[in-house]
mmCIF file of C-alpha atoms in Angstrom:
data_model
loop_
_atom_site.group_PDB
_atom_site.id
_atom_site.type_symbol
_atom_site.label_atom_id
_atom_site.label_comp_id
_atom_site.label_asym_id
_atom_site.label_seq_id
_atom_site.Cartn_x
_atom_site.Cartn_y
_atom_site.Cartn_z
ATOM 1 C CA MET S 872 81.489 79.977 108.087
ATOM 2 C CA THR S 873 79.161 80.315 111.027
ATOM 3 C CA THR S 874 75.823 82.160 110.575
ATOM 4 C CA TRP S 875 74.736 83.895 113.786
ATOM 5 C CA LEU S 876 71.134 84.668 114.344
ATOM 6 C CA ILE S 877 70.240 87.575 116.508
ATOM 7 C CA ALA S 878 66.579 87.624 117.407
ATOM 8 C CA ASN S 879 65.113 90.594 119.455
ATOM 9 C CA PRO S 880 61.814 89.304 121.095
ATOM 10 C CA LYS S 881 60.621 92.805 121.818
ATOM 11 C CA ALA S 882 60.995 94.048 118.181
ATOM 12 C CA GLY S 883 57.691 94.804 116.303
ATOM 13 C CA ASP S 884 54.840 92.607 117.345
ATOM 14 C CA GLY S 885 56.975 89.899 118.522
ATOM 15 C CA GLN S 886 55.819 87.354 116.112
ATOM 16 C CA ARG S 887 59.115 87.107 114.011
ATOM 17 C CA GLY S 888 61.656 85.722 116.695
ATOM 18 C CA ALA S 889 64.293 83.233 116.660
ATOM 19 C CA ASP S 890 62.097 80.139 115.938
ATOM 20 C CA PHE S 891 60.189 81.882 113.054
ATOM 21 C CA TRP S 892 63.504 82.771 111.298
ATOM 22 C CA SER S 893 65.649 79.739 112.130
ATOM 23 C CA GLN S 894 63.091 77.262 110.648
ATOM 24 C CA ARG S 895 62.909 79.184 107.492
ATOM 25 C CA LEU S 896 66.561 79.817 107.068
ATOM 26 C CA THR S 897 67.217 75.943 107.558
ATOM 27 C CA ASP S 898 64.486 75.082 105.047
ATOM 28 C CA VAL S 899 66.357 77.037 102.350
ATOM 29 C CA GLY S 900 69.754 75.395 103.191
ATOM 30 C CA VAL S 901 71.422 77.877 105.451
ATOM 31 C CA THR S 902 73.822 75.844 107.641
ATOM 32 C CA GLY S 903 76.068 76.364 110.607
ATOM 33 C CA LEU S 904 73.300 78.481 112.186
ATOM 34 C CA GLU S 905 73.817 79.540 115.729
ATOM 35 C CA THR S 906 71.104 81.589 117.751
ATOM 36 C CA CYS S 907 72.374 84.086 120.154
ATOM 37 C CA ASP S 908 71.315 87.141 122.004
ATOM 38 C CA LEU S 909 72.680 90.673 122.162
ATOM 39 C CA GLU S 910 72.401 90.886 125.975
ATOM 40 C CA ASP S 911 74.801 87.850 126.501
ATOM 41 C CA GLN S 912 78.031 88.939 124.732
ATOM 42 C CA GLY S 913 80.167 85.818 125.232
ATOM 43 C CA TRP S 914 79.547 84.509 121.650
ATOM 44 C CA MET S 915 80.696 87.746 120.132
ATOM 45 C CA GLN S 916 84.270 86.681 120.873
ATOM 46 C CA ARG S 917 83.864 83.820 118.434
ATOM 47 C CA VAL S 918 82.705 85.827 115.435
ATOM 48 C CA GLN S 919 85.160 85.681 112.674
ATOM 49 C CA SER S 920 85.780 87.298 109.312
ATOM 50 C CA GLY S 921 83.521 85.714 106.630
ATOM 51 C CA ASP S 922 80.937 84.772 109.083
ATOM 52 C CA ARG S 923 77.302 86.112 108.690
ATOM 53 C CA VAL S 924 75.567 87.990 111.411
ATOM 54 C CA LEU S 925 71.863 87.979 110.802
ATOM 55 C CA ALA S 926 69.770 90.669 112.788
ATOM 56 C CA ALA S 927 66.128 89.884 113.274
ATOM 57 C CA GLY S 928 64.871 93.076 114.809
ATOM 58 C CA GLY S 929 64.495 96.825 114.121
ATOM 59 C CA ASP S 930 66.918 99.510 113.255
ATOM 60 C CA GLY S 931 68.352 99.400 116.781
ATOM 61 C CA SER S 932 69.096 95.680 116.750
ATOM 62 C CA VAL S 933 70.699 96.175 113.335
ATOM 63 C CA ASN S 934 72.972 98.880 114.525
ATOM 64 C CA ARG S 935 74.338 96.808 117.191
ATOM 65 C CA ALA S 936 74.822 93.931 114.925
ATOM 66 C CA ALA S 937 76.459 96.071 112.281
ATOM 67 C CA ALA S 938 79.056 97.490 114.858
ATOM 68 C CA LEU S 939 80.019 93.754 115.462
ATOM 69 C CA CYS S 940 80.395 93.132 111.849
ATOM 70 C CA LEU S 941 82.603 96.281 111.412
ATOM 71 C CA ASP S 942 84.947 95.135 114.283
ATOM 72 C CA THR S 943 85.168 91.638 112.986
ATOM 73 C CA GLY S 944 84.848 91.643 109.291
ATOM 74 C CA ALA S 945 81.717 89.695 109.166
ATOM 75 C CA THR S 946 78.762 90.142 106.660
ATOM 76 C CA LEU S 947 75.560 91.711 108.007
ATOM 77 C CA GLY S 948 72.175 90.187 106.990
ATOM 78 C CA ILE S 949 68.809 91.798 107.807
ATOM 79 C CA LEU S 950 65.663 90.120 108.740
ATOM 80 C CA PRO S 951 63.168 92.968 109.277
ATOM 81 C CA SER S 952 61.151 92.386 112.576
ATOM 82 C CA GLY S 953 60.854 95.805 114.010
ATOM 83 C CA THR S 954 58.468 98.778 113.824
ATOM 84 C CA ALA S 955 60.106 101.153 111.233
ATOM 85 C CA ASN S 956 62.811 98.977 109.516
ATOM 86 C CA ASP S 957 63.903 102.005 107.380
ATOM 87 C CA PHE S 958 67.597 100.467 107.035
ATOM 88 C CA ALA S 959 65.821 97.347 105.402
ATOM 89 C CA ARG S 960 63.947 99.667 103.077
ATOM 90 C CA ASN S 961 67.312 101.039 101.840
ATOM 91 C CA LEU S 962 68.114 97.552 100.540
ATOM 92 C CA GLY S 963 64.886 96.789 98.855
ATOM 93 C CA LEU S 964 64.694 93.409 100.783
ATOM 94 C CA PRO S 965 61.756 91.017 99.815
ATOM 95 C CA GLU S 966 58.847 91.378 102.228
ATOM 96 C CA ASP S 967 58.199 87.617 101.785
ATOM 97 C CA PRO S 968 60.218 85.829 104.579
ATOM 98 C CA VAL S 969 60.994 82.742 102.211
ATOM 99 C CA ALA S 970 62.119 84.873 99.584
ATOM 100 C CA LEU S 971 64.210 86.940 102.029
ATOM 101 C CA CYS S 972 65.819 83.655 103.460
ATOM 102 C CA GLU S 973 66.531 82.544 99.847
ATOM 103 C CA LEU S 974 68.499 85.876 99.462
ATOM 104 C CA ILE S 975 70.425 85.188 102.743
ATOM 105 C CA ALA S 976 71.283 81.799 101.254
ATOM 106 C CA SER S 977 72.464 83.252 97.908
ATOM 107 C CA GLY S 978 75.077 85.378 99.659
ATOM 108 C CA LYS S 979 74.692 88.499 97.240
ATOM 109 C CA THR S 980 76.125 91.505 98.927
ATOM 110 C CA HIS S 981 76.744 95.261 98.566
ATOM 111 C CA TRP S 982 79.064 97.618 100.467
ATOM 112 C CA LEU S 983 77.232 100.358 102.317
ATOM 113 C CA ASP S 984 78.144 103.521 104.066
ATOM 114 C CA VAL S 985 78.212 103.912 107.909
ATOM 115 C CA ALA S 986 77.848 107.152 109.807
ATOM 116 C CA ARG S 987 80.304 107.633 112.850
ATOM 117 C CA PHE S 988 79.906 110.000 115.688
ATOM 118 C CA ASP S 989 82.003 109.893 119.055
ATOM 119 C CA ASP S 990 82.554 106.107 119.453
ATOM 120 C CA GLN S 991 79.252 105.148 118.115
ATOM 121 C CA ILE S 992 77.745 104.489 114.527
ATOM 122 C CA PHE S 993 74.416 104.834 112.901
ATOM 123 C CA LEU S 994 73.097 103.209 109.697
ATOM 124 C CA ASN S 995 69.901 105.137 109.166
ATOM 125 C CA VAL S 996 69.361 108.387 110.919
ATOM 126 C CA ALA S 997 70.185 110.621 113.922
ATOM 127 C CA HIS S 998 67.654 113.133 115.082
ATOM 128 C CA ILE S 999 67.679 116.308 117.121
ATOM 129 C CA GLY S 1000 64.526 118.066 118.135
ATOM 130 C CA LEU S 1001 61.035 116.809 117.169
ATOM 131 C CA GLY S 1002 62.360 113.723 115.416
ATOM 132 C CA THR S 1003 63.545 112.414 118.846
ATOM 133 C CA TRP S 1004 60.236 112.152 120.454
ATOM 134 C CA PRO S 1005 58.866 108.984 118.727
ATOM 135 C CA VAL S 1006 61.935 107.372 120.413
ATOM 136 C CA ARG S 1007 61.471 108.976 123.871
ATOM 137 C CA GLU S 1008 57.587 108.635 124.028
ATOM 138 C CA SER S 1009 56.360 105.722 121.842
ATOM 139 C CA SER S 1010 55.601 102.757 124.163
ATOM 140 C CA GLY S 1011 55.852 99.115 123.220
ATOM 141 C CA GLN S 1012 52.079 98.852 123.302
ATOM 142 C CA THR S 1013 51.684 101.857 120.804
ATOM 143 C CA LYS S 1014 54.140 100.291 118.477
ATOM 144 C CA ARG S 1015 52.452 97.004 118.401
ATOM 145 C CA LEU S 1016 49.086 98.685 117.824
ATOM 146 C CA LEU S 1017 49.992 101.171 115.211
ATOM 147 C CA GLY S 1018 53.284 99.687 113.884
ATOM 148 C CA ARG S 1019 55.330 102.470 111.890
ATOM 149 C CA PHE S 1020 52.469 104.777 112.238
ATOM 150 C CA SER S 1021 53.231 105.062 115.904
ATOM 151 C CA TYR S 1022 56.019 107.498 114.901
ATOM 152 C CA VAL S 1023 53.663 109.670 112.944
ATOM 153 C CA ALA S 1024 51.062 109.519 115.857
ATOM 154 C CA THR S 1025 53.674 110.865 118.256
ATOM 155 C CA LEU S 1026 54.893 113.643 116.061
ATOM 156 C CA LEU S 1027 51.298 114.863 115.538
ATOM 157 C CA ARG S 1028 50.886 115.171 119.250
ATOM 158 C CA ARG S 1029 54.061 117.211 119.615
ATOM 159 C CA VAL S 1030 54.363 119.236 116.485
ATOM 160 C CA THR S 1031 51.669 121.769 117.482
ATOM 161 C CA ASP S 1032 53.305 122.755 120.938
ATOM 162 C CA LYS S 1033 56.977 122.999 119.643
ATOM 163 C CA ARG S 1034 58.495 126.301 119.195
ATOM 164 C CA GLY S 1035 61.846 124.970 117.929
ATOM 165 C CA PHE S 1036 65.527 125.316 118.944
ATOM 166 C CA ARG S 1037 68.420 127.366 117.961
ATOM 167 C CA ALA S 1038 71.232 125.502 116.155
ATOM 168 C CA ILE S 1039 74.134 126.030 113.749
ATOM 169 C CA ILE S 1040 74.617 123.254 111.038
ATOM 170 C CA GLU S 1041 77.996 123.121 109.598
ATOM 171 C CA CYS S 1042 79.080 120.992 106.565
ATOM 172 C CA GLU S 1043 81.314 120.817 103.489
ATOM 173 C CA ASN S 1044 78.945 123.251 101.622
ATOM 174 C CA GLY S 1045 78.766 125.929 104.267
ATOM 175 C CA THR S 1046 76.980 126.974 107.482
ATOM 176 C CA VAL S 1047 73.263 127.499 108.174
ATOM 177 C CA ALA S 1048 72.161 128.943 111.486
ATOM 178 C CA GLY S 1049 68.552 129.426 112.718
ATOM 179 C CA ARG S 1050 65.553 128.215 114.738
ATOM 180 C CA TRP S 1051 64.644 124.572 113.873
ATOM 181 C CA LEU S 1052 61.717 122.250 114.768
ATOM 182 C CA SER S 1053 63.794 119.178 113.850
ATOM 183 C CA ILE S 1054 67.134 118.280 112.359
ATOM 184 C CA ALA S 1055 67.833 114.830 110.778
ATOM 185 C CA VAL S 1056 71.201 113.566 109.646
ATOM 186 C CA ALA S 1057 70.690 110.459 107.510
ATOM 187 C CA THR S 1058 72.866 107.880 105.677
ATOM 188 C CA GLY S 1059 70.418 106.421 103.352
ATOM 189 C CA ALA S 1060 67.146 107.148 101.415
ATOM 190 C CA PHE S 1061 64.486 106.457 104.155
ATOM 191 C CA PHE S 1062 63.761 107.546 107.654
ATOM 192 C CA GLY S 1063 60.925 107.837 110.048
ATOM 193 C CA GLY S 1064 58.979 104.781 109.108
ATOM 194 C CA GLY S 1065 59.269 105.018 105.393
ATOM 195 C CA ASN S 1066 59.676 108.734 104.503
ATOM 196 C CA GLU S 1067 61.784 109.129 101.422
ATOM 197 C CA ILE S 1068 64.881 111.409 101.262
ATOM 198 C CA PRO S 1069 65.023 112.676 97.593
ATOM 199 C CA GLU S 1070 68.169 111.920 95.557
ATOM 200 C CA ALA S 1071 69.801 109.850 98.222
ATOM 201 C CA SER S 1072 71.066 106.223 98.816
ATOM 202 C CA ALA S 1073 72.895 104.186 101.428
ATOM 203 C CA ASN S 1074 76.131 103.986 99.338
ATOM 204 C CA ASP S 1075 76.583 107.457 97.915
ATOM 205 C CA GLY S 1076 79.199 108.444 100.406
ATOM 206 C CA GLN S 1077 77.137 111.296 101.630
ATOM 207 C CA LEU S 1078 75.194 112.416 104.533
ATOM 208 C CA ASP S 1079 71.800 113.987 104.055
ATOM 209 C CA ILE S 1080 70.943 116.684 106.643
ATOM 210 C CA VAL S 1081 67.337 117.699 106.561
ATOM 211 C CA ALA S 1082 66.544 120.563 108.733
ATOM 212 C CA VAL S 1083 62.807 121.737 109.321
ATOM 213 C CA LYS S 1084 61.956 125.190 110.473
ATOM 214 C CA PRO S 1085 58.938 125.854 112.933
ATOM 215 C CA ARG S 1086 55.881 126.422 110.907
ATOM 216 C CA SER S 1087 52.080 125.664 111.183
ATOM 217 C CA LEU S 1088 50.918 122.151 110.765
ATOM 218 C CA LEU S 1089 49.269 122.980 107.436
ATOM 219 C CA ARG S 1090 52.479 124.521 106.010
ATOM 220 C CA LEU S 1091 54.545 121.411 107.075
ATOM 221 C CA LEU S 1092 52.108 119.102 105.471
ATOM 222 C CA LEU S 1093 52.092 120.919 102.240
ATOM 223 C CA THR S 1094 55.819 121.121 102.086
ATOM 224 C CA PHE S 1095 56.051 117.217 102.838
ATOM 225 C CA LEU S 1096 53.332 116.500 100.150
ATOM 226 C CA ARG S 1097 55.378 118.727 97.625
ATOM 227 C CA VAL S 1098 58.580 116.802 98.215
ATOM 228 C CA ARG S 1099 56.969 113.459 98.162
ATOM 229 C CA ILE S 1100 55.080 114.087 94.939
ATOM 230 C CA LEU S 1101 57.811 115.738 93.042
ATOM 231 C CA ARG S 1102 60.493 113.368 94.514
ATOM 232 C CA ARG S 1103 63.181 116.033 94.263
ATOM 233 C CA SER S 1104 65.341 117.491 97.156
ATOM 234 C CA PRO S 1105 63.647 120.749 98.481
ATOM 235 C CA GLY S 1106 67.070 122.331 98.759
ATOM 236 C CA HIS S 1107 66.759 125.673 100.716
ATOM 237 C CA THR S 1108 62.907 126.818 101.269
ATOM 238 C CA ASP S 1109 61.281 128.901 103.857
ATOM 239 C CA THR S 1110 60.400 125.541 105.535
ATOM 240 C CA VAL S 1111 63.032 122.904 104.885
ATOM 241 C CA VAL S 1112 66.897 122.908 104.387
ATOM 242 C CA HIS S 1113 68.361 119.962 102.602
ATOM 243 C CA LEU S 1114 72.144 119.563 102.688
ATOM 244 C CA LYS S 1115 74.487 116.826 101.367
ATOM 245 C CA SER S 1116 77.920 116.423 102.697
ATOM 246 C CA PRO S 1117 80.506 113.815 103.756
ATOM 247 C CA TRP S 1118 80.400 115.159 107.255
ATOM 248 C CA CYS S 1119 78.496 117.610 109.513
ATOM 249 C CA ARG S 1120 78.437 119.409 112.760
ATOM 250 C CA VAL S 1121 75.345 120.564 114.792
ATOM 251 C CA VAL S 1122 75.773 122.886 117.614
ATOM 252 C CA THR S 1123 72.936 124.057 119.765
ATOM 253 C CA ARG S 1124 72.495 126.856 122.275
ATOM 254 C CA LYS S 1125 71.546 124.338 124.997
ATOM 255 C CA PRO S 1126 72.325 120.651 124.964
ATOM 256 C CA LYS S 1127 69.626 118.676 123.115
ATOM 257 C CA THR S 1128 68.996 115.096 123.100
ATOM 258 C CA VAL S 1129 70.259 112.932 120.190
ATOM 259 C CA THR S 1130 68.830 109.732 119.112
ATOM 260 C CA ALA S 1131 70.301 107.359 116.453
ATOM 261 C CA ASP S 1132 68.754 104.337 114.892
ATOM 262 C CA GLY S 1133 65.784 104.301 117.340
ATOM 263 C CA ASP S 1134 67.725 104.763 120.515
ATOM 264 C CA VAL S 1135 68.873 107.636 122.706
ATOM 265 C CA ALA S 1136 72.426 108.239 121.921
ATOM 266 C CA GLY S 1137 73.641 111.395 123.861
ATOM 267 C CA LYS S 1138 73.500 115.267 123.708
ATOM 268 C CA THR S 1139 74.499 117.916 121.241
ATOM 269 C CA PRO S 1140 76.938 119.050 119.851
ATOM 270 C CA LEU S 1141 76.738 116.345 117.099
ATOM 271 C CA ASP S 1142 79.716 115.597 114.933
ATOM 272 C CA VAL S 1143 79.047 112.963 112.119
ATOM 273 C CA THR S 1144 81.325 111.570 109.447
ATOM 274 C CA CYS S 1145 80.332 109.347 106.669
ATOM 275 C CA GLN S 1146 82.508 106.281 106.226
ATOM 276 C CA PRO S 1147 81.838 105.125 102.753
ATOM 277 C CA GLY S 1148 81.567 101.556 101.527
ATOM 278 C CA CYS S 1149 82.779 99.878 104.772
ATOM 279 C CA LEU S 1150 79.915 97.541 105.705
ATOM 280 C CA ASN S 1151 79.281 94.314 103.733
ATOM 281 C CA VAL S 1152 75.580 93.621 103.734
ATOM 282 C CA ILE S 1153 73.417 90.855 102.091
ATOM 283 C CA CYS S 1154 71.193 92.250 99.446
ATOM 284 C CA GLU S 1155 70.443 92.411 95.760
ATOM 285 C CA GLN S 1156 70.309 96.069 95.364
ATOM 286 C CA VAL S 1157 70.761 99.647 97.219
ATOM 287 C CA VAL S 1158 67.839 101.742 96.700
ATOM 288 C CA SER S 1159 68.169 105.252 95.171
ATOM 289 C CA THR S 1160 65.424 107.759 95.332
#
């Protein structure tokens, strides 16, 4: 068994690169370690079923590593080194690097869901509307200075001047049409730098569609706080619609940018299907909210 270590030097503050992780993995007895680069794809042809692919980076790096694991049957391991690291939150991974490396060495795994759209996947969330702006606007310097709060800073700059967009959301439970500020399609319990999705997990076989209507900043804040404190799905309110379904389709009047796991992924319409329990990931638990 080979353990492939992928380290993104641009992730987060750049302090947790290949050298940082390889030394700690070796110290806890992880053998057969090979360091590689996502930009140099030659090594990918050598990955086999039963190997481990460890992604040291943010959600974008994890996404690309997961796609490789799905193609080869390898097991995915996460070494959070990015800005948001929302997928890692779904697994309740230890924050201490040594404890995390010990978990990698233990080999404990769970099977997780993957969302598929077009010929791509996402593990965490796809955004349309306001939620795309942190990816499109946050600079590397802003992310290094503010960390996951850079997403909040970008949203606050944008929320006051967005009137929203018209879209139709179709899913197993019906169809909802209207004007929206943001539409998020998530596979797990967290998105946007740690925001919780009530009554969700990364292995429930469901997509969570969270659609927010254009409202005043105060009203949006009050809705967010109410959901956060009560820890329950908002269902259908005058501000937020929360739907659960194994599939969804979002159609907009005009093509809108779609981002997925921190990268620009295309334009609407967006057709997503949840593929349950298809990705083997190293973790002790899967967090449920």
